[in-house]
Coordinates of C-alpha atoms in Angstrom, one line a residue:
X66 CA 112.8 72.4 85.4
X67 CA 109.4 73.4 84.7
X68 CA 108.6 71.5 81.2
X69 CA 106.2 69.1 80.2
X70 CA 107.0 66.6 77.6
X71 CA 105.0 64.3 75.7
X72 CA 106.0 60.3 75.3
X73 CA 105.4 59.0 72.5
X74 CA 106.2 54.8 71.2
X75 CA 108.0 54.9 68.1
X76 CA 110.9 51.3 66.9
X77 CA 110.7 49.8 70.0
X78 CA 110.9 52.6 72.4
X79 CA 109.8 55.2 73.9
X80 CA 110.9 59.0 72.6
X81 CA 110.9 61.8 75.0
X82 CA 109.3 65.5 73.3
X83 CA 109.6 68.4 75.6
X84 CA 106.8 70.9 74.5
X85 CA 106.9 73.6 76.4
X86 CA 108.3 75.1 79.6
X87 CA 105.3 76.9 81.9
X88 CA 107.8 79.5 83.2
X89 CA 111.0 81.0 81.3
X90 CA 114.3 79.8 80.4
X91 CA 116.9 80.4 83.1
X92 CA 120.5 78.4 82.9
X93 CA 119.6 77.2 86.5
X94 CA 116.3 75.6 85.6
X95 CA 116.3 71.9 86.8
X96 CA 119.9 72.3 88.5
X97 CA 118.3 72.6 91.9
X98 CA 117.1 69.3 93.0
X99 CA 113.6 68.5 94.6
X100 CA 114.3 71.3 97.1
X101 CA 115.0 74.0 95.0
X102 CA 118.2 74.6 96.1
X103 CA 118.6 77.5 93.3
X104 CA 115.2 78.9 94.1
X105 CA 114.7 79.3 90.3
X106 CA 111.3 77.5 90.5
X107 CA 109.5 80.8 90.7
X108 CA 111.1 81.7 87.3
X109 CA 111.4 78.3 85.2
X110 CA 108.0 77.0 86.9
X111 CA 106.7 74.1 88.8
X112 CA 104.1 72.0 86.9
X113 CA 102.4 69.6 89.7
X114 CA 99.1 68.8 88.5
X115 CA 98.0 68.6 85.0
X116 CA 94.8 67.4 82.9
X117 CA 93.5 66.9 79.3
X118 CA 90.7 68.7 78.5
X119 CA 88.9 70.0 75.1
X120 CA 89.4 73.9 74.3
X121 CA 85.5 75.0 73.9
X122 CA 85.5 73.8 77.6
X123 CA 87.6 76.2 78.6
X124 CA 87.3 79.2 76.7
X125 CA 84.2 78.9 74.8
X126 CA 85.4 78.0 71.4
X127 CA 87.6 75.7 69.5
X128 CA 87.3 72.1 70.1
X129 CA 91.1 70.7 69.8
X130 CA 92.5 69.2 72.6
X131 CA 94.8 71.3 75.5
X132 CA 96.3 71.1 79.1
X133 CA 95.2 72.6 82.1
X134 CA 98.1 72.7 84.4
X135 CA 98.9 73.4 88.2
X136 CA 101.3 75.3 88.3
X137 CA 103.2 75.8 91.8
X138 CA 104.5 79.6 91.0
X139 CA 102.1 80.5 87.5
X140 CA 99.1 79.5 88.5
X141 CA 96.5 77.7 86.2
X142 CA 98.0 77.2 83.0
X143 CA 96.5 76.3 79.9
X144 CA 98.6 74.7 77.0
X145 CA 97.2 74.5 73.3
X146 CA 98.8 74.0 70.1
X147 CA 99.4 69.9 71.1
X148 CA 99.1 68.3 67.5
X149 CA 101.6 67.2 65.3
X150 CA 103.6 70.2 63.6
X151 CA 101.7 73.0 66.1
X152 CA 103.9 74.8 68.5
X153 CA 102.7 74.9 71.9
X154 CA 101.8 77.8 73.7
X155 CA 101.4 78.7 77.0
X156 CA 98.1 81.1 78.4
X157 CA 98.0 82.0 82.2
X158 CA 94.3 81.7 82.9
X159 CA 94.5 82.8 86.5
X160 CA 97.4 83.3 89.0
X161 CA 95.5 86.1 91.4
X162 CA 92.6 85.0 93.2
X163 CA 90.0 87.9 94.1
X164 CA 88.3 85.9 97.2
X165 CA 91.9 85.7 98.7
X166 CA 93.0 89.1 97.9
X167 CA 96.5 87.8 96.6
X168 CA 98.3 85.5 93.7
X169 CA 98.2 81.9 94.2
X170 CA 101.1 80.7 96.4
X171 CA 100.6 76.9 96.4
X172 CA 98.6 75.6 93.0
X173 CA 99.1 71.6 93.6
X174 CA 96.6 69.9 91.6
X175 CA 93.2 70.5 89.5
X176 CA 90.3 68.3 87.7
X177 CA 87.4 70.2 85.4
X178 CA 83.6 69.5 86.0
X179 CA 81.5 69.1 83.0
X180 CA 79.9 72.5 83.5
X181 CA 83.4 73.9 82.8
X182 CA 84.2 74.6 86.0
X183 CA 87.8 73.9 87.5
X184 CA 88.8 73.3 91.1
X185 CA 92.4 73.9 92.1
X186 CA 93.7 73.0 95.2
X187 CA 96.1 75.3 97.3
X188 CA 98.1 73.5 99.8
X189 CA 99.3 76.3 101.5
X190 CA 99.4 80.1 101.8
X191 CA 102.9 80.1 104.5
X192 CA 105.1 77.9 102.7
X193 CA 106.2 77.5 98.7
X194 CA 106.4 74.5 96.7
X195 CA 110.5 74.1 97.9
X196 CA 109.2 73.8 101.8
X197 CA 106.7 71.6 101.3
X198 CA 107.9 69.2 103.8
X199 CA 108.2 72.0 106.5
X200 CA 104.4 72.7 105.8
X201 CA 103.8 68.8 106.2
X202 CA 105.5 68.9 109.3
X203 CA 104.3 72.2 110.7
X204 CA 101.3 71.1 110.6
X205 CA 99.1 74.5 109.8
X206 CA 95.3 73.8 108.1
X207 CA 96.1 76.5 106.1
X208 CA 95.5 74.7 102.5
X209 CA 91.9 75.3 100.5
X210 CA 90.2 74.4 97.2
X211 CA 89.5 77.3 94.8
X212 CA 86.3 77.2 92.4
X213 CA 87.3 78.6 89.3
X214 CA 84.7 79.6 87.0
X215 CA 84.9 80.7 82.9
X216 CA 83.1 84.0 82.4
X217 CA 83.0 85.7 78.6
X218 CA 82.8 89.1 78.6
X219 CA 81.2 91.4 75.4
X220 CA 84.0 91.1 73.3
X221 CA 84.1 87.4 74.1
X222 CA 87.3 87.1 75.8
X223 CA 87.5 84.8 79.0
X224 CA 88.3 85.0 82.5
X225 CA 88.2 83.4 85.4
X226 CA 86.2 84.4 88.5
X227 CA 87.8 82.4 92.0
X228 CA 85.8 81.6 94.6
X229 CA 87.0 79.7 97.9
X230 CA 85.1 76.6 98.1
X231 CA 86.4 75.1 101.1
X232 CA 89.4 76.2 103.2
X233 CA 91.0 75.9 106.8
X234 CA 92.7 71.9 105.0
X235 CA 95.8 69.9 105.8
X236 CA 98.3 69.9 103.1
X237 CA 95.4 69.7 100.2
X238 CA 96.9 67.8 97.2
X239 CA 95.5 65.8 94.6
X240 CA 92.1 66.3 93.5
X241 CA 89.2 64.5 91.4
X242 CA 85.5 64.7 90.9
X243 CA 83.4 61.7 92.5
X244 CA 81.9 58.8 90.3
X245 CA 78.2 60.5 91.1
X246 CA 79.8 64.4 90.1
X247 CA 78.4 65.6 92.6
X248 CA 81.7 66.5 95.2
X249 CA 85.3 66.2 94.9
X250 CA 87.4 63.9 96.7
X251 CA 90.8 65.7 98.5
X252 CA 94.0 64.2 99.4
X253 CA 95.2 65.9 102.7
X254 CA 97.8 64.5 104.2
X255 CA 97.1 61.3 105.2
X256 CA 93.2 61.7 105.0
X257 CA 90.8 61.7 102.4
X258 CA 87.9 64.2 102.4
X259 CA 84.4 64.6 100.1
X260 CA 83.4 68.3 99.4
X261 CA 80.3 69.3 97.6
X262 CA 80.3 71.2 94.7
X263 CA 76.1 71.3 94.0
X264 CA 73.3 72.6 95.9
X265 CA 73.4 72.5 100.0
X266 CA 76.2 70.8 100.4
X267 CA 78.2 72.8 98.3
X268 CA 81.6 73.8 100.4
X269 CA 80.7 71.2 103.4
X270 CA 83.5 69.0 103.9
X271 CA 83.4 65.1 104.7
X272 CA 86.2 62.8 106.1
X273 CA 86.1 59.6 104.5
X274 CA 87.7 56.3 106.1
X275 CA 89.7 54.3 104.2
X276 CA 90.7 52.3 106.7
X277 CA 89.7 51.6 109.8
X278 CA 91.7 54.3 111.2
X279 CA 90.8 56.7 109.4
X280 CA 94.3 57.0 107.1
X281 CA 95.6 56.3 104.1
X282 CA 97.9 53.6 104.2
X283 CA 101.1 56.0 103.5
X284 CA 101.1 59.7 102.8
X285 CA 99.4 60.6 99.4
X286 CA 99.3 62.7 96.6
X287 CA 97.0 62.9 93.5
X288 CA 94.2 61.0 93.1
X289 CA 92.1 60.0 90.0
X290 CA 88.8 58.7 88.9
X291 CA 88.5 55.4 87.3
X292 CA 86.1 52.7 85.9
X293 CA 88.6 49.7 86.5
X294 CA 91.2 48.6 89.1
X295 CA 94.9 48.7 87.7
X296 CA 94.5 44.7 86.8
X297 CA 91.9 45.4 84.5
X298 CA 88.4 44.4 86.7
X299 CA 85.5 46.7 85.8
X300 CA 84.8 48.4 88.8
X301 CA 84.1 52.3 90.0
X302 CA 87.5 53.3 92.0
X303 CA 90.0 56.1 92.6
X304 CA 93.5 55.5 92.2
X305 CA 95.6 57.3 94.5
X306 CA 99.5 57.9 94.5
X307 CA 101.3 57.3 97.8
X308 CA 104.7 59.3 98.6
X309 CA 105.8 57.1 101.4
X310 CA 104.6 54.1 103.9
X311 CA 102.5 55.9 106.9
X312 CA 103.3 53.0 109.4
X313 CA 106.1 51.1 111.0
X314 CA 109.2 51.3 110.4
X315 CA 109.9 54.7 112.0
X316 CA 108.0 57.4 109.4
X317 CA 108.3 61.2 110.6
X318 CA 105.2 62.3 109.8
X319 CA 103.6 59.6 112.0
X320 CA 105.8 60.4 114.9
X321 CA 105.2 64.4 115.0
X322 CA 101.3 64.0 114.4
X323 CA 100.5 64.5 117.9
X324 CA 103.8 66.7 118.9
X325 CA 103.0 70.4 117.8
X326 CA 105.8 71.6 119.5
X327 CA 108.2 68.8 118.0
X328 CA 106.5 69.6 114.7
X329 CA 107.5 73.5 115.2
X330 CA 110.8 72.6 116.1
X331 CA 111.6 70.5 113.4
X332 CA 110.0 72.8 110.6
X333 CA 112.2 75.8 112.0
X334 CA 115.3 73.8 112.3
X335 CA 115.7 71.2 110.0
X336 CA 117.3 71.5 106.0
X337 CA 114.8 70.4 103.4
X338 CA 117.1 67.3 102.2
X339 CA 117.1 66.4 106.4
X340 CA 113.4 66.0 106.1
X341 CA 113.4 64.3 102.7
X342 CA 116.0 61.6 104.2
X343 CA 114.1 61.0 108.0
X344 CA 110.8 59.5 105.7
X345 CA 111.6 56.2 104.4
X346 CA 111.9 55.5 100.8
X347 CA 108.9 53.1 100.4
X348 CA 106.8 52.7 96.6
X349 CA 103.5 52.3 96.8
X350 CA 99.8 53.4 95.6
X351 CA 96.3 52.5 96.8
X352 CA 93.0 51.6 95.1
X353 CA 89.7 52.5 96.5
X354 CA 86.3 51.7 95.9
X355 CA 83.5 54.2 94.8
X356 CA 82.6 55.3 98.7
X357 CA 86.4 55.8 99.7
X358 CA 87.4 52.1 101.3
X359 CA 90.6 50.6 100.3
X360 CA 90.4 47.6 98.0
X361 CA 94.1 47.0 98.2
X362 CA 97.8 48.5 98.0
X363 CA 100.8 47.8 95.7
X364 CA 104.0 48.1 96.8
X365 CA 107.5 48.0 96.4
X366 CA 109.5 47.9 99.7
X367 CA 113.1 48.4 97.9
X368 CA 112.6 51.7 98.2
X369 CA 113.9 51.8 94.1
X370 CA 110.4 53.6 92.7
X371 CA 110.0 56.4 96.4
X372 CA 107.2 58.9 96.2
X373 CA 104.9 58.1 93.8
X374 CA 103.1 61.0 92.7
X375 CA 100.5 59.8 90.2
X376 CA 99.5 56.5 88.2
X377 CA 98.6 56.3 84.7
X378 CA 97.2 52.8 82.3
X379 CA 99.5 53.0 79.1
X380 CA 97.9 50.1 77.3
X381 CA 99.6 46.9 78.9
X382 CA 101.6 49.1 81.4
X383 CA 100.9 51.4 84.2
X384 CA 103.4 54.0 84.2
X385 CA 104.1 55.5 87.6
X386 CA 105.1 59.5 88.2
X387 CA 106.8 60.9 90.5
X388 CA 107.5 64.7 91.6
X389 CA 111.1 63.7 93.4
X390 CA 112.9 60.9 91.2
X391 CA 114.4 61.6 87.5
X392 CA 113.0 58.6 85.8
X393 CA 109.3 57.3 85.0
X394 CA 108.4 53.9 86.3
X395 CA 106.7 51.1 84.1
X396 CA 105.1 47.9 85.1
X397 CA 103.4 45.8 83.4
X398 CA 99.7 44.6 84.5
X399 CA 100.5 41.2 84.0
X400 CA 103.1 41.2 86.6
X401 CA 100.9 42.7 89.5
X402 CA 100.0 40.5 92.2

C-alpha cells in the first residue's frame, strides 16, 4: 500500500509503526493484491528497495539518520524525521533521469558508495512494477543501473545528476557494493553480474558463476553485503533472497528460457495471477562467498514462506521479507541446519 513501518520489541512482542506512506493516500491503497489489480500503485507508491544511510551523506549536512528508498512509481525517495517524537517526511530526490530523457519507470533497488554516490537499478523501461512477471517472461534486456550523483549548487541546495552506468540487463534487481568497493554486484534474473564503478572498468559488466551453471539456484531478488554467514561464522559473503526454486519440479521461467516465441506468447496472453500460480511456491535464500560461489542454500519446500525478497539478522533471528506475502517471517539462528 506504499508504507513503510518501523518494528520495534516492546512486553514480549513485536509492535508494528507505520511512518510514512511514499505516495498519497487513496481508499484503494493496498486493496489490489501483488498485481495491482486497482492500479493505484502509481498514486499510493511502491517501496521495493530501501537502505539506512546518514543525512550529511546525502545532502551535505545534518548527520541524523534517514532512508533512501526505491521507489517503483516516485523514484529515489529520501525519508528523515526517523527518531522518537519526529514526524517523518518524505523528499523526492530524483524521479527524471536526464541520460534517459524520461522519469524512472522501474526503480527496484539501491545501495550508497562511501563517496555518496547512489546506484539505482531499473529493471525495466516496457513494463511497470504490476507486470513484472510479463517482463520476466518476455524476456527483453531492457533493465540498467543508474549512477546517481549529489551536486550542491550556490545556494547549497542539492540535486542529483543520473548517469547510465551500465544498461542493455535482464530483469536488474537487487543491488550491493562488493566487499573490495570497487563494483557492484546485480541480481538479474537468475544470474549474478560485477559492474565497476572506479577507473577503467567503470560500466564493464562481469557474469559471475555461482554455480557451475552459471545460475542461481532459484530466481533472485536483493542482495546484500555481509561479514558473517546467517549462523553466525565470520566470513566476507552476500546474502541473496530467492523468489522461487529455478530447477525441477516444473518452474516457468526455466521452461521459456530458450522459447522466445513461447516467452512472447505467454507475456501477451496470460493474467498476472496465471503467471504468479504456474512458478512454484518454494522458500529459500542463498549465501555466497566474497568472489560470487555459493556456500549453501536454506530452504523451506512447504511452500508456507514463497518469494523471499530480502534477509535481515535481528539479534537471535533472521527475519525474512517478502514483496508478495502479508506477513514477515522469523527464524531463529539456532534452528538453521
Amino acid at each position: 500500500d506504499g508504507t513503510i513501518a518501523r518494528l520495534e520489541e516492546g512486553d514480549g512482542s513485536l509492535k508494528w509503526e507505520t511512518l510514512i506512506r511514499t505516495g498519497h493516500q487513496h481508499d484503494a491503497c493496498g486493496q489490489g493484491g501483488p498485481g495491482d489489480r486497482t492500479d493505484t500503485e502509481k498514486v499510493c507508491g511502491r517501496p521495493l528497495g530501501l537502505r539506512a544511510a546518514r543525512r550529511k551523506l546525502v545532502t551535505g549536512a545534518g548527520d541524523d539518520e534517514v532512508l533512501l528508498v526505491a521507489d517503483a512509481t516516485m523514484g529515489l525517495l529520501m525519508i528523515s524525521g526517523l527518531r522518537k517524537g519526529e514526524t517523518p517526511e518524505k523528499q523526492q530526490l530524483l524521479k527524471h533521469c536526464s541520460a534517459l530523457g524520461r522519469d524512472l519507470r522501474l526503480a527496484n533497488d539501491l545501495v550508497q558508495a562511501p563517496d555518496g554516490t547512489i546506484y539505482v537499478t531499473e529493471t525495466s523501461d516496457r513494463f511497470d512494477r504490476r507486470r513484472i512477471f510479463h517482463a520476466a517472461v518476455d524476456g527483453h534486456a531492457d533493465g540498467r543501473v543508474l549512477s546517481l550523483s549529489p551536486v550542491k549548487d550556490s545556494k547549497g541546495n542539492v540535486t542529483f545528476t543520473c548517469e547510465v552506468l551500465a544498461e542493455g540487463i535482464f530483469m536488474a534487481n537487487g543491488i550491493s557494493l562488493s566487499h573490495d568497493g570497487r563494483s557492484v554486484l546485480v541480481i538479474s534474473g537468475v544470474e549474478l553480474l560485477e559492474i565497476g564503478i572506479n577507473g577503467k572498468r567503470r560500466g564493464v559488466q562481469r557474469k559471475l558463476f555461482p554455480t557451475d551453471s552459471g545460475a542461481l539456484p532459484g530466481t533472485g531478488d536483493n542482495i546484500r553485503t555481509h561479514v558473517t554467514t546467517p549462523t553466525g561464522e565470520r566470513r566476507k559473503c552476500y546474502w541473496v533472497g530467492l523468489g522461487s526454486k529455478y530447477a525441477e519440479p516444473f518452474n516457468l521461467l526455466h521452461f521459456v528460457r530458450g522459447l522466445p516465441s513461447v516467452r512472447w506468447l505467454i507475456a501477451a496472453a496470460l493474467p498476472y495471477e496465471w503467471l504468479v500460480e504456474l512458478i512454484p511456491k518454494y522458500g529459500m535464500f542463498a549465501v555466497l562467498d566474497e568472489e560470487g560461489k555459493l556456500i549453501e542454500t536454506f530452504q523451506d519446500p512447504s511452500g508456507r514462506t514463497p518469494w523471499i525478497s530480502e534477509v535481515h539478522a535481528y539479534r537471535d533471528f533472521l527475519v525474512l521479507g517478502s514483496w508478495y506475502n502479508n506477513f514477515l517471517s522469523v527464524v531463529r539462528k539456532d534452528a538453521l541446519p
